[in-house]
C-alpha cells in the first residue's frame, strides 16, 4: 500500500511539476494524499444504500428483514423476527420499535454496505415510520399477496413519496395457497403507476425472491448525497437509554465526518459533548474510529439527562459547526390523552424517571405533571392511539416495575370563552365553568377504510353512529372498496377499531390523519361516588349521547366496585343535573339473629343502632375504585 501511494504521488507530482514548472514538495504530497482520501470517501459513499421496509401490519416486513439478514450472512441462524427484540413484540407478533441494522453485500464483484431499518405497521406507530423514512433514500413497499393493498400501505407510501424516496414494490407471501399475485399486481400498478416489471415477487417464509430484492436495492436506490468535506451534519432519528453508558443516539450523517474523540454539540439544544465512542449498528453495536457522509451509526457521549437528546436534532462539531439544522423532520402530534398515576403515591418521582427513559426509546410519548383529587399526583400523557397507550402501560410494568393506574382516554378540545379567548383542554377537569364557555371545537379526522364490498353496509352504519360523515367511496379493484369518512377523533379512541374488525371479520383496514377542529355540542359528564366527583372518570361527550352513556357507565361501575360496609351511590351528572343513578348495597350483618322472641322494640333498637353506625361509616369511609373500573368505559358495549 505504501509503495502504491509512493508511485501515485510521484506520478501526480511529476505531472503537476511539468504544468506549474515547480518541483514537488511536501505540500504537494499532502495535497495529493488528501485528494486520494477524498476520492476514496466518494467511492465508499457511492457504495452505501440506506433503505427501510414499510407495509401494513402483518404483511411480513420483519420476516423479509430476517431473510435479508440471512442471505447477506449478517447472522448465522435466524430464530424468527430477529429485529423484534422486545418480549412484547414477540408475544404480540407486531413491530413496536423501528430497528436499524447494517448488512454487507457483494454484487458483480463490488462490495456494498446496506443500512436497513425495519418499521412498524400499525397506525399507532406511524411516527416511528416517519423517523425511519427521514434517514433513508429508498423504501421497500411490501404488500401481502393474500390481502392486497391496505389502508396503512397507502399511508406509509404517501409518507415515503413526500420524502422523495425511491419505491421498490414487493409482493410477499406468494407461496400461500390463497395468494393472488396478479390481482395484487394490478392494485400496485394503479396505486404507484409503475411498470409491472418493477414489481418483485417474494416469500419471506421460503426466501424466494430475496436475492432479487437485494439486487434491486443496489441498482434502484440512490446512494447518499452529501459532501464529506463540509461541516458535520448528522440527523438523530432514534435514541435508547443504557443504564451503564447513558443515552445512545442513533444518527445518519448528511454531510461531513465524525471521529472518535471529536468535540460535538447538539444544534437545537446547544449541549456540548465528547464523542467517546462512534460506530455502526449490526446485531450489536460495532465501534469504529470514524463515520463518513451517508453512514448510519450511533454515538455514546455519557449523556445522562434525557432532555439533552431530542429526536430530529442535528449533531455538529464545536470547532466547525454547520450553519443550520437539518429540516423537514416531522414533529410528533399526540392524538389521545390519558392520566397515568402511581398506585403508591411515594413512587411519583420513580414514575417521572421511568417516563423520561421510556420517552428516549419512544419519542411519540409526551407527558406533563398533573394532579387528581381521587388519584393524587401523576402525569398527563399523550399517545398516538389506544394500542400505543396499552404498550406504554405494559412497558412501564415490565421494564421499570411500575404499577400505575391509567384513566379514561380522551382527546384535546379547543374551548372558546365569551371574552374571545381560546384554551386547549386535554382533560375534562380542566374545562372552565359552563357559564363562561361560548362554544367548544373538537378535532375531526379524515378516515380511510379499505374493505370487502360485502361489509359496506355495517361499516357505514358504524361510522354514522359515531357521528361520521361519508365523503366518498371508490372501488380499488374487483370487490375491494375504499371509504372516506370525516369522524370526530373522540369517537374512535375508545372501541372503534375493535368494532370495525368484528364487523368486517378482520378484513377491513383503517387509517386516519387529523384534519381540522369543528364546533360541536359537547357536555361534560361527571361520575360521582357518594356525592364526590371522581375526575378520573369524567368524560366529554356529545349532548345527544350523554344520558345513555352516563346510564351505561353507572351500570358498569355497579358491577365492578366491590361492596363496602355502607351503601355506595353511583351517579352520572351533567352540571348540577343527575341523569343516572345506581346503588351498590352494603354488606350487612344480621344483628337481630340473637333475638328469638320478646318484644319487637328490641329488634328495632338494634336495627336503629346499626343504621347510625352505617351512616357514620359512610361519612368517614373511602371508596376504593379498582383499575378495571377506570377502563370500564372501553368495554361498555
mmCIF file of C-alpha atoms in Angstrom, residues 48-424:
data_model
loop_
_atom_site.group_PDB
_atom_site.id
_atom_site.type_symbol
_atom_site.label_atom_id
_atom_site.label_comp_id
_atom_site.label_asym_id
_atom_site.label_seq_id
_atom_site.Cartn_x
_atom_site.Cartn_y
_atom_site.Cartn_z
ATOM 1 C CA UNK A 48 -23.799 2.826 0.580
ATOM 2 C CA UNK A 49 -27.554 2.211 0.377
ATOM 3 C CA UNK A 50 -29.915 3.384 3.127
ATOM 4 C CA UNK A 51 -33.423 1.929 2.895
ATOM 5 C CA UNK A 52 -36.394 0.953 5.056
ATOM 6 C CA UNK A 53 -39.216 -1.590 4.811
ATOM 7 C CA UNK A 54 -42.761 -0.208 5.010
ATOM 8 C CA UNK A 55 -46.095 -2.031 4.868
ATOM 9 C CA UNK A 56 -49.438 -2.560 6.542
ATOM 10 C CA UNK A 57 -49.459 -4.531 9.807
ATOM 11 C CA UNK A 58 -48.842 -8.285 9.446
ATOM 12 C CA UNK A 59 -47.771 -8.142 5.789
ATOM 13 C CA UNK A 60 -44.389 -9.748 6.517
ATOM 14 C CA UNK A 61 -41.897 -6.872 6.922
ATOM 15 C CA UNK A 62 -39.912 -8.409 9.778
ATOM 16 C CA UNK A 63 -39.861 -11.843 8.109
ATOM 17 C CA UNK A 64 -38.416 -10.390 4.901
ATOM 18 C CA UNK A 65 -35.881 -8.478 7.025
ATOM 19 C CA UNK A 66 -34.843 -11.820 8.580
ATOM 20 C CA UNK A 67 -34.316 -13.328 5.127
ATOM 21 C CA UNK A 68 -32.190 -10.328 4.060
ATOM 22 C CA UNK A 69 -30.022 -10.721 7.179
ATOM 23 C CA UNK A 70 -29.701 -14.433 6.490
ATOM 24 C CA UNK A 71 -28.840 -14.008 2.800
ATOM 25 C CA UNK A 72 -26.158 -11.365 3.477
ATOM 26 C CA UNK A 73 -24.718 -13.584 6.245
ATOM 27 C CA UNK A 74 -25.189 -10.808 8.811
ATOM 28 C CA UNK A 75 -26.425 -13.507 11.189
ATOM 29 C CA UNK A 76 -25.796 -17.239 11.015
ATOM 30 C CA UNK A 77 -29.035 -18.642 12.447
ATOM 31 C CA UNK A 78 -32.379 -16.863 12.145
ATOM 32 C CA UNK A 79 -34.647 -17.622 15.098
ATOM 33 C CA UNK A 80 -37.651 -15.674 13.821
ATOM 34 C CA UNK A 81 -38.235 -11.920 14.000
ATOM 35 C CA UNK A 82 -34.600 -11.146 14.843
ATOM 36 C CA UNK A 83 -35.143 -7.376 14.792
ATOM 37 C CA UNK A 84 -38.168 -7.603 17.102
ATOM 38 C CA UNK A 85 -36.010 -7.933 20.201
ATOM 39 C CA UNK A 86 -38.571 -6.863 22.815
ATOM 40 C CA UNK A 87 -40.546 -9.607 24.603
ATOM 41 C CA UNK A 88 -43.696 -7.585 23.993
ATOM 42 C CA UNK A 89 -43.057 -7.559 20.223
ATOM 43 C CA UNK A 90 -42.542 -11.320 20.088
ATOM 44 C CA UNK A 91 -45.615 -12.057 22.230
ATOM 45 C CA UNK A 92 -47.973 -9.873 20.211
ATOM 46 C CA UNK A 93 -46.365 -10.587 16.835
ATOM 47 C CA UNK A 94 -46.108 -6.878 15.960
ATOM 48 C CA UNK A 95 -43.244 -4.446 15.489
ATOM 49 C CA UNK A 96 -43.344 -1.615 18.024
ATOM 50 C CA UNK A 97 -39.922 -0.026 17.516
ATOM 51 C CA UNK A 98 -38.004 0.754 14.330
ATOM 52 C CA UNK A 99 -34.761 -1.254 14.182
ATOM 53 C CA UNK A 100 -31.650 -0.258 12.238
ATOM 54 C CA UNK A 101 -29.018 -2.784 11.159
ATOM 55 C CA UNK A 102 -26.085 -2.757 8.729
ATOM 56 C CA UNK A 103 -25.552 -5.516 6.156
ATOM 57 C CA UNK A 104 -22.674 -6.170 3.734
ATOM 58 C CA UNK A 105 -23.479 -7.408 0.234
ATOM 59 C CA UNK A 106 -21.384 -8.220 -2.813
ATOM 60 C CA UNK A 107 -22.812 -7.791 -6.329
ATOM 61 C CA UNK A 108 -20.892 -8.215 -9.605
ATOM 62 C CA UNK A 109 -17.570 -8.040 -7.758
ATOM 63 C CA UNK A 110 -18.459 -4.769 -5.983
ATOM 64 C CA UNK A 111 -18.805 -4.530 -2.186
ATOM 65 C CA UNK A 112 -21.846 -2.620 -0.847
ATOM 66 C CA UNK A 113 -22.966 -1.504 2.620
ATOM 67 C CA UNK A 114 -26.739 -1.731 3.126
ATOM 68 C CA UNK A 115 -28.313 0.056 6.101
ATOM 69 C CA UNK A 116 -31.775 -1.420 6.710
ATOM 70 C CA UNK A 117 -34.477 -0.017 9.008
ATOM 71 C CA UNK A 118 -37.421 -2.317 9.810
ATOM 72 C CA UNK A 119 -40.529 -0.277 10.687
ATOM 73 C CA UNK A 120 -43.852 -0.916 12.484
ATOM 74 C CA UNK A 121 -47.067 -1.351 10.503
ATOM 75 C CA UNK A 122 -49.803 -0.351 12.962
ATOM 76 C CA UNK A 123 -51.327 3.110 12.528
ATOM 77 C CA UNK A 124 -50.488 3.984 16.160
ATOM 78 C CA UNK A 125 -46.758 3.762 15.389
ATOM 79 C CA UNK A 126 -46.723 5.866 12.224
ATOM 80 C CA UNK A 127 -44.326 8.314 13.913
ATOM 81 C CA UNK A 128 -41.704 5.553 14.072
ATOM 82 C CA UNK A 129 -42.138 5.132 10.307
ATOM 83 C CA UNK A 130 -41.693 8.862 9.641
ATOM 84 C CA UNK A 131 -38.423 8.858 11.614
ATOM 85 C CA UNK A 132 -37.129 5.881 9.655
ATOM 86 C CA UNK A 133 -38.057 7.430 6.305
ATOM 87 C CA UNK A 134 -36.135 10.607 7.215
ATOM 88 C CA UNK A 135 -32.914 8.566 7.424
ATOM 89 C CA UNK A 136 -33.291 6.742 4.063
ATOM 90 C CA UNK A 137 -33.062 7.248 0.308
ATOM 91 C CA UNK A 138 -35.227 4.270 -0.638
ATOM 92 C CA UNK A 139 -38.085 2.111 0.665
ATOM 93 C CA UNK A 140 -39.230 -1.456 0.057
ATOM 94 C CA UNK A 141 -43.048 -1.396 -0.065
ATOM 95 C CA UNK A 142 -44.279 -4.855 0.994
ATOM 96 C CA UNK A 143 -47.823 -5.935 0.064
ATOM 97 C CA UNK A 144 -49.387 -9.211 1.193
ATOM 98 C CA UNK A 145 -50.345 -11.409 -1.796
ATOM 99 C CA UNK A 146 -53.355 -12.748 0.124
ATOM 100 C CA UNK A 147 -54.750 -9.376 1.289
ATOM 101 C CA UNK A 148 -53.658 -6.796 -1.269
ATOM 102 C CA UNK A 149 -53.258 -3.074 -0.704
ATOM 103 C CA UNK A 150 -54.446 -1.981 2.755
ATOM 104 C CA UNK A 151 -55.025 1.421 4.371
ATOM 105 C CA UNK A 152 -51.658 1.675 6.110
ATOM 106 C CA UNK A 153 -49.925 0.583 2.883
ATOM 107 C CA UNK A 154 -51.251 3.736 1.219
ATOM 108 C CA UNK A 155 -50.471 5.944 4.215
ATOM 109 C CA UNK A 156 -46.851 4.788 4.519
ATOM 110 C CA UNK A 157 -46.390 5.014 0.744
ATOM 111 C CA UNK A 158 -47.509 8.655 0.657
ATOM 112 C CA UNK A 159 -45.169 9.395 3.566
ATOM 113 C CA UNK A 160 -42.245 7.931 1.607
ATOM 114 C CA UNK A 161 -43.192 9.761 -1.605
ATOM 115 C CA UNK A 162 -43.290 13.083 0.278
ATOM 116 C CA UNK A 163 -39.657 12.488 1.297
ATOM 117 C CA UNK A 164 -38.823 11.681 -2.364
ATOM 118 C CA UNK A 165 -37.759 8.094 -1.646
ATOM 119 C CA UNK A 166 -37.234 5.510 -4.379
ATOM 120 C CA UNK A 167 -40.017 2.911 -4.012
ATOM 121 C CA UNK A 168 -39.366 -0.802 -4.643
ATOM 122 C CA UNK A 169 -42.737 -2.651 -4.623
ATOM 123 C CA UNK A 170 -42.605 -6.263 -3.376
ATOM 124 C CA UNK A 171 -45.461 -8.790 -3.281
ATOM 125 C CA UNK A 172 -44.894 -11.062 -0.272
ATOM 126 C CA UNK A 173 -46.335 -14.479 0.688
ATOM 127 C CA UNK A 174 -46.604 -15.738 -2.898
ATOM 128 C CA UNK A 175 -46.167 -19.296 -1.562
ATOM 129 C CA UNK A 176 -49.549 -19.174 0.228
ATOM 130 C CA UNK A 177 -52.390 -21.239 -1.312
ATOM 131 C CA UNK A 178 -54.716 -18.202 -1.139
ATOM 132 C CA UNK A 179 -52.206 -15.855 -2.829
ATOM 133 C CA UNK A 180 -53.491 -13.760 -5.740
ATOM 134 C CA UNK A 181 -50.328 -12.049 -7.052
ATOM 135 C CA UNK A 182 -51.834 -10.970 -10.387
ATOM 136 C CA UNK A 183 -54.720 -9.099 -8.737
ATOM 137 C CA UNK A 184 -52.387 -7.506 -6.182
ATOM 138 C CA UNK A 185 -50.041 -6.509 -9.007
ATOM 139 C CA UNK A 186 -52.952 -4.658 -10.656
ATOM 140 C CA UNK A 187 -53.605 -2.782 -7.392
ATOM 141 C CA UNK A 188 -49.936 -1.750 -7.042
ATOM 142 C CA UNK A 189 -49.739 -0.565 -10.667
ATOM 143 C CA UNK A 190 -52.881 1.519 -10.125
ATOM 144 C CA UNK A 191 -51.551 2.873 -6.823
ATOM 145 C CA UNK A 192 -47.980 3.768 -7.823
ATOM 146 C CA UNK A 193 -48.192 3.951 -11.599
ATOM 147 C CA UNK A 194 -45.097 1.772 -12.058
ATOM 148 C CA UNK A 195 -44.336 -0.866 -14.687
ATOM 149 C CA UNK A 196 -45.258 -4.468 -13.963
ATOM 150 C CA UNK A 197 -41.616 -5.461 -14.442
ATOM 151 C CA UNK A 198 -40.650 -3.223 -11.494
ATOM 152 C CA UNK A 199 -42.773 -5.281 -9.059
ATOM 153 C CA UNK A 200 -40.868 -8.090 -7.337
ATOM 154 C CA UNK A 201 -42.426 -11.284 -6.031
ATOM 155 C CA UNK A 202 -41.033 -12.882 -2.891
ATOM 156 C CA UNK A 203 -41.755 -15.115 0.066
ATOM 157 C CA UNK A 204 -40.389 -14.198 3.475
ATOM 158 C CA UNK A 205 -41.104 -17.741 4.646
ATOM 159 C CA UNK A 206 -39.201 -19.678 1.963
ATOM 160 C CA UNK A 207 -36.687 -16.985 0.980
ATOM 161 C CA UNK A 208 -37.817 -16.911 -2.652
ATOM 162 C CA UNK A 209 -37.034 -13.605 -4.381
ATOM 163 C CA UNK A 210 -34.732 -12.279 -1.640
ATOM 164 C CA UNK A 211 -31.758 -12.059 -3.992
ATOM 165 C CA UNK A 212 -33.856 -10.002 -6.433
ATOM 166 C CA UNK A 213 -34.761 -7.591 -3.612
ATOM 167 C CA UNK A 214 -31.091 -7.052 -2.702
ATOM 168 C CA UNK A 215 -30.138 -6.501 -6.338
ATOM 169 C CA UNK A 216 -32.993 -4.010 -6.747
ATOM 170 C CA UNK A 217 -31.848 -2.113 -3.641
ATOM 171 C CA UNK A 218 -28.332 -1.747 -5.064
ATOM 172 C CA UNK A 219 -29.469 -0.861 -8.578
ATOM 173 C CA UNK A 220 -32.514 1.339 -7.879
ATOM 174 C CA UNK A 221 -31.926 3.071 -4.521
ATOM 175 C CA UNK A 222 -29.675 6.140 -4.985
ATOM 176 C CA UNK A 223 -26.535 6.450 -2.875
ATOM 177 C CA UNK A 224 -26.452 9.193 -0.194
ATOM 178 C CA UNK A 225 -25.838 12.712 -1.451
ATOM 179 C CA UNK A 226 -23.513 14.861 0.634
ATOM 180 C CA UNK A 227 -20.105 16.472 0.981
ATOM 181 C CA UNK A 228 -17.534 14.629 3.156
ATOM 182 C CA UNK A 229 -15.519 17.868 3.497
ATOM 183 C CA UNK A 230 -18.460 20.043 4.618
ATOM 184 C CA UNK A 231 -19.178 20.815 8.315
ATOM 185 C CA UNK A 232 -20.698 17.867 10.145
ATOM 186 C CA UNK A 233 -24.486 17.461 9.882
ATOM 187 C CA UNK A 234 -25.948 14.277 11.375
ATOM 188 C CA UNK A 235 -29.683 13.699 11.883
ATOM 189 C CA UNK A 236 -30.712 11.942 15.128
ATOM 190 C CA UNK A 237 -33.550 9.556 14.235
ATOM 191 C CA UNK A 238 -33.698 7.469 17.424
ATOM 192 C CA UNK A 239 -32.179 7.070 20.883
ATOM 193 C CA UNK A 240 -32.073 4.475 23.649
ATOM 194 C CA UNK A 241 -31.116 4.530 27.329
ATOM 195 C CA UNK A 242 -28.350 2.284 28.638
ATOM 196 C CA UNK A 243 -28.030 2.215 32.468
ATOM 197 C CA UNK A 244 -24.224 1.877 32.229
ATOM 198 C CA UNK A 245 -23.331 4.105 29.268
ATOM 199 C CA UNK A 246 -26.057 6.741 29.364
ATOM 200 C CA UNK A 247 -28.107 7.831 26.360
ATOM 201 C CA UNK A 248 -27.097 6.365 22.993
ATOM 202 C CA UNK A 249 -28.215 8.399 19.967
ATOM 203 C CA UNK A 250 -28.692 6.836 16.513
ATOM 204 C CA UNK A 251 -27.974 9.125 13.569
ATOM 205 C CA UNK A 252 -27.440 9.389 9.831
ATOM 206 C CA UNK A 253 -24.630 11.638 8.550
ATOM 207 C CA UNK A 254 -25.855 14.025 5.846
ATOM 208 C CA UNK A 255 -22.556 15.924 5.469
ATOM 209 C CA UNK A 256 -19.074 15.759 6.970
ATOM 210 C CA UNK A 257 -17.239 13.172 9.057
ATOM 211 C CA UNK A 258 -17.311 12.285 12.758
ATOM 212 C CA UNK A 259 -14.412 10.629 14.580
ATOM 213 C CA UNK A 260 -13.941 9.121 17.988
ATOM 214 C CA UNK A 261 -12.898 11.836 20.453
ATOM 215 C CA UNK A 262 -14.434 14.733 18.461
ATOM 216 C CA UNK A 263 -16.000 17.615 20.374
ATOM 217 C CA UNK A 264 -19.615 17.771 19.199
ATOM 218 C CA UNK A 265 -22.751 19.692 20.069
ATOM 219 C CA UNK A 266 -26.454 19.165 19.503
ATOM 220 C CA UNK A 267 -27.622 22.050 17.339
ATOM 221 C CA UNK A 268 -31.084 22.743 18.792
ATOM 222 C CA UNK A 269 -30.391 22.096 22.487
ATOM 223 C CA UNK A 270 -26.896 23.644 22.358
ATOM 224 C CA UNK A 271 -25.430 20.919 24.623
ATOM 225 C CA UNK A 272 -21.743 20.069 24.045
ATOM 226 C CA UNK A 273 -20.179 16.633 24.488
ATOM 227 C CA UNK A 274 -17.209 14.467 23.527
ATOM 228 C CA UNK A 275 -17.803 11.545 21.173
ATOM 229 C CA UNK A 276 -16.476 8.814 23.495
ATOM 230 C CA UNK A 277 -17.495 6.149 21.001
ATOM 231 C CA UNK A 278 -18.959 6.077 17.499
ATOM 232 C CA UNK A 279 -19.816 3.025 15.454
ATOM 233 C CA UNK A 280 -22.251 1.157 13.243
ATOM 234 C CA UNK A 281 -25.361 -0.850 14.115
ATOM 235 C CA UNK A 282 -25.239 -4.560 13.394
ATOM 236 C CA UNK A 283 -26.838 -7.148 15.673
ATOM 237 C CA UNK A 284 -24.634 -5.474 18.293
ATOM 238 C CA UNK A 285 -23.019 -2.044 18.280
ATOM 239 C CA UNK A 286 -19.639 -2.217 16.483
ATOM 240 C CA UNK A 287 -17.205 0.612 17.335
ATOM 241 C CA UNK A 288 -15.433 2.479 14.527
ATOM 242 C CA UNK A 289 -12.758 5.172 14.531
ATOM 243 C CA UNK A 290 -14.758 7.353 12.130
ATOM 244 C CA UNK A 291 -18.041 7.528 10.245
ATOM 245 C CA UNK A 292 -18.445 9.425 6.979
ATOM 246 C CA UNK A 293 -21.192 11.004 4.890
ATOM 247 C CA UNK A 294 -24.046 8.567 4.244
ATOM 248 C CA UNK A 295 -23.221 6.282 7.173
ATOM 249 C CA UNK A 296 -25.843 5.296 9.746
ATOM 250 C CA UNK A 297 -24.445 4.749 13.223
ATOM 251 C CA UNK A 298 -24.528 5.601 16.909
ATOM 252 C CA UNK A 299 -22.743 7.954 19.322
ATOM 253 C CA UNK A 300 -22.060 7.465 23.031
ATOM 254 C CA UNK A 301 -21.165 10.648 24.918
ATOM 255 C CA UNK A 302 -22.062 9.808 28.514
ATOM 256 C CA UNK A 303 -25.296 11.836 28.316
ATOM 257 C CA UNK A 304 -27.387 11.372 31.452
ATOM 258 C CA UNK A 305 -30.234 13.873 31.029
ATOM 259 C CA UNK A 306 -32.946 12.794 28.602
ATOM 260 C CA UNK A 307 -33.811 16.431 27.809
ATOM 261 C CA UNK A 308 -30.436 16.896 26.104
ATOM 262 C CA UNK A 309 -31.265 14.447 23.293
ATOM 263 C CA UNK A 310 -34.196 15.162 21.001
ATOM 264 C CA UNK A 311 -35.152 13.026 18.038
ATOM 265 C CA UNK A 312 -34.855 15.202 14.918
ATOM 266 C CA UNK A 313 -31.940 17.266 16.310
ATOM 267 C CA UNK A 314 -28.681 17.761 14.373
ATOM 268 C CA UNK A 315 -25.202 16.782 15.607
ATOM 269 C CA UNK A 316 -22.331 19.060 14.512
ATOM 270 C CA UNK A 317 -18.747 19.926 15.529
ATOM 271 C CA UNK A 318 -17.979 22.618 18.102
ATOM 272 C CA UNK A 319 -14.906 23.912 16.245
ATOM 273 C CA UNK A 320 -16.553 23.928 12.793
ATOM 274 C CA UNK A 321 -20.337 23.971 13.235
ATOM 275 C CA UNK A 322 -22.876 23.788 10.435
ATOM 276 C CA UNK A 323 -24.883 26.901 9.607
ATOM 277 C CA UNK A 324 -28.327 25.390 10.134
ATOM 278 C CA UNK A 325 -30.002 22.243 11.391
ATOM 279 C CA UNK A 326 -31.399 19.566 9.083
ATOM 280 C CA UNK A 327 -35.030 20.483 8.371
ATOM 281 C CA UNK A 328 -38.083 18.617 7.206
ATOM 282 C CA UNK A 329 -38.414 16.239 10.158
ATOM 283 C CA UNK A 330 -41.999 15.505 11.176
ATOM 284 C CA UNK A 331 -42.899 16.565 14.719
ATOM 285 C CA UNK A 332 -44.889 14.215 16.946
ATOM 286 C CA UNK A 333 -48.592 15.031 17.378
ATOM 287 C CA UNK A 334 -50.275 13.112 20.231
ATOM 288 C CA UNK A 335 -53.888 12.237 19.469
ATOM 289 C CA UNK A 336 -55.059 10.502 22.642
ATOM 290 C CA UNK A 337 -54.513 11.762 26.188
ATOM 291 C CA UNK A 338 -54.811 9.870 29.463
ATOM 292 C CA UNK A 339 -53.694 10.314 33.050
ATOM 293 C CA UNK A 340 -51.055 7.919 34.407
ATOM 294 C CA UNK A 341 -50.841 7.752 38.218
ATOM 295 C CA UNK A 342 -48.704 5.589 40.524
ATOM 296 C CA UNK A 343 -50.698 3.265 42.762
ATOM 297 C CA UNK A 344 -48.284 4.119 45.604
ATOM 298 C CA UNK A 345 -48.005 7.956 45.883
ATOM 299 C CA UNK A 346 -44.365 7.635 47.005
ATOM 300 C CA UNK A 347 -43.488 6.266 43.516
ATOM 301 C CA UNK A 348 -44.211 9.627 41.844
ATOM 302 C CA UNK A 349 -40.546 10.534 41.233
ATOM 303 C CA UNK A 350 -39.758 6.981 40.116
ATOM 304 C CA UNK A 351 -42.621 7.221 37.609
ATOM 305 C CA UNK A 352 -41.218 10.510 36.281
ATOM 306 C CA UNK A 353 -37.766 8.940 35.784
ATOM 307 C CA UNK A 354 -39.319 5.887 34.114
ATOM 308 C CA UNK A 355 -41.327 8.030 31.680
ATOM 309 C CA UNK A 356 -38.228 10.081 30.799
ATOM 310 C CA UNK A 357 -36.246 6.928 29.999
ATOM 311 C CA UNK A 358 -39.177 5.458 28.060
ATOM 312 C CA UNK A 359 -39.518 8.710 26.083
ATOM 313 C CA UNK A 360 -35.950 8.252 24.812
ATOM 314 C CA UNK A 361 -36.937 4.939 23.296
ATOM 315 C CA UNK A 362 -40.378 6.170 22.221
ATOM 316 C CA UNK A 363 -40.260 9.791 21.063
ATOM 317 C CA UNK A 364 -44.016 9.782 20.326
ATOM 318 C CA UNK A 365 -44.755 9.709 24.077
ATOM 319 C CA UNK A 366 -45.318 13.113 25.703
ATOM 320 C CA UNK A 367 -46.132 13.821 29.350
ATOM 321 C CA UNK A 368 -46.640 16.679 31.800
ATOM 322 C CA UNK A 369 -47.405 16.715 35.554
ATOM 323 C CA UNK A 370 -50.992 16.900 36.790
ATOM 324 C CA UNK A 371 -52.910 16.139 39.974
ATOM 325 C CA UNK A 372 -56.240 14.489 40.701
ATOM 326 C CA UNK A 373 -58.452 14.663 43.793
ATOM 327 C CA UNK A 374 -59.093 10.920 43.614
ATOM 328 C CA UNK A 375 -55.674 9.690 42.483
ATOM 329 C CA UNK A 376 -53.154 12.252 43.772
ATOM 330 C CA UNK A 377 -50.131 13.328 41.739
ATOM 331 C CA UNK A 378 -49.433 11.847 38.328
ATOM 332 C CA UNK A 379 -48.817 12.724 34.683
ATOM 333 C CA UNK A 380 -50.955 13.683 31.711
ATOM 334 C CA UNK A 381 -49.579 11.577 28.865
ATOM 335 C CA UNK A 382 -50.117 11.975 25.124
ATOM 336 C CA UNK A 383 -50.238 8.910 22.873
ATOM 337 C CA UNK A 384 -50.690 8.272 19.151
ATOM 338 C CA UNK A 385 -53.551 5.833 19.759
ATOM 339 C CA UNK A 386 -55.079 3.231 22.073
ATOM 340 C CA UNK A 387 -52.599 0.486 21.184
ATOM 341 C CA UNK A 388 -49.740 2.910 21.820
ATOM 342 C CA UNK A 389 -51.239 3.700 25.251
ATOM 343 C CA UNK A 390 -51.588 -0.002 26.058
ATOM 344 C CA UNK A 391 -47.981 -0.707 25.002
ATOM 345 C CA UNK A 392 -46.611 2.171 27.129
ATOM 346 C CA UNK A 393 -48.516 0.915 30.180
ATOM 347 C CA UNK A 394 -47.224 -2.616 29.597
ATOM 348 C CA UNK A 395 -43.627 -1.409 29.180
ATOM 349 C CA UNK A 396 -43.817 0.650 32.381
ATOM 350 C CA UNK A 397 -44.808 -2.524 34.204
ATOM 351 C CA UNK A 398 -42.253 -4.869 32.579
ATOM 352 C CA UNK A 399 -39.186 -2.677 32.092
ATOM 353 C CA UNK A 400 -39.465 -0.353 35.099
ATOM 354 C CA UNK A 401 -41.629 -2.391 37.516
ATOM 355 C CA UNK A 402 -44.107 0.494 37.877
ATOM 356 C CA UNK A 403 -47.681 -0.227 38.999
ATOM 357 C CA UNK A 404 -49.832 2.530 37.531
ATOM 358 C CA UNK A 405 -53.489 3.478 37.082
ATOM 359 C CA UNK A 406 -54.466 4.768 33.642
ATOM 360 C CA UNK A 407 -57.540 6.984 33.365
ATOM 361 C CA UNK A 408 -60.156 7.045 30.621
ATOM 362 C CA UNK A 409 -58.530 8.179 27.340
ATOM 363 C CA UNK A 410 -59.741 11.360 25.660
ATOM 364 C CA UNK A 411 -58.644 13.917 23.073
ATOM 365 C CA UNK A 412 -57.837 17.643 23.179
ATOM 366 C CA UNK A 413 -60.520 20.284 22.664
ATOM 367 C CA UNK A 414 -60.396 23.997 21.832
ATOM 368 C CA UNK A 415 -62.611 25.929 24.283
ATOM 369 C CA UNK A 416 -63.667 29.481 23.322
ATOM 370 C CA UNK A 417 -64.876 31.735 26.152
ATOM 371 C CA UNK A 418 -67.287 34.660 25.875
ATOM 372 C CA UNK A 419 -64.424 37.184 26.027
ATOM 373 C CA UNK A 420 -62.993 35.803 22.770
ATOM 374 C CA UNK A 421 -60.140 33.854 24.378
ATOM 375 C CA UNK A 422 -59.254 30.273 23.441
ATOM 376 C CA UNK A 423 -57.862 27.483 25.602
ATOM 377 C CA UNK A 424 -56.711 23.969 24.694
#
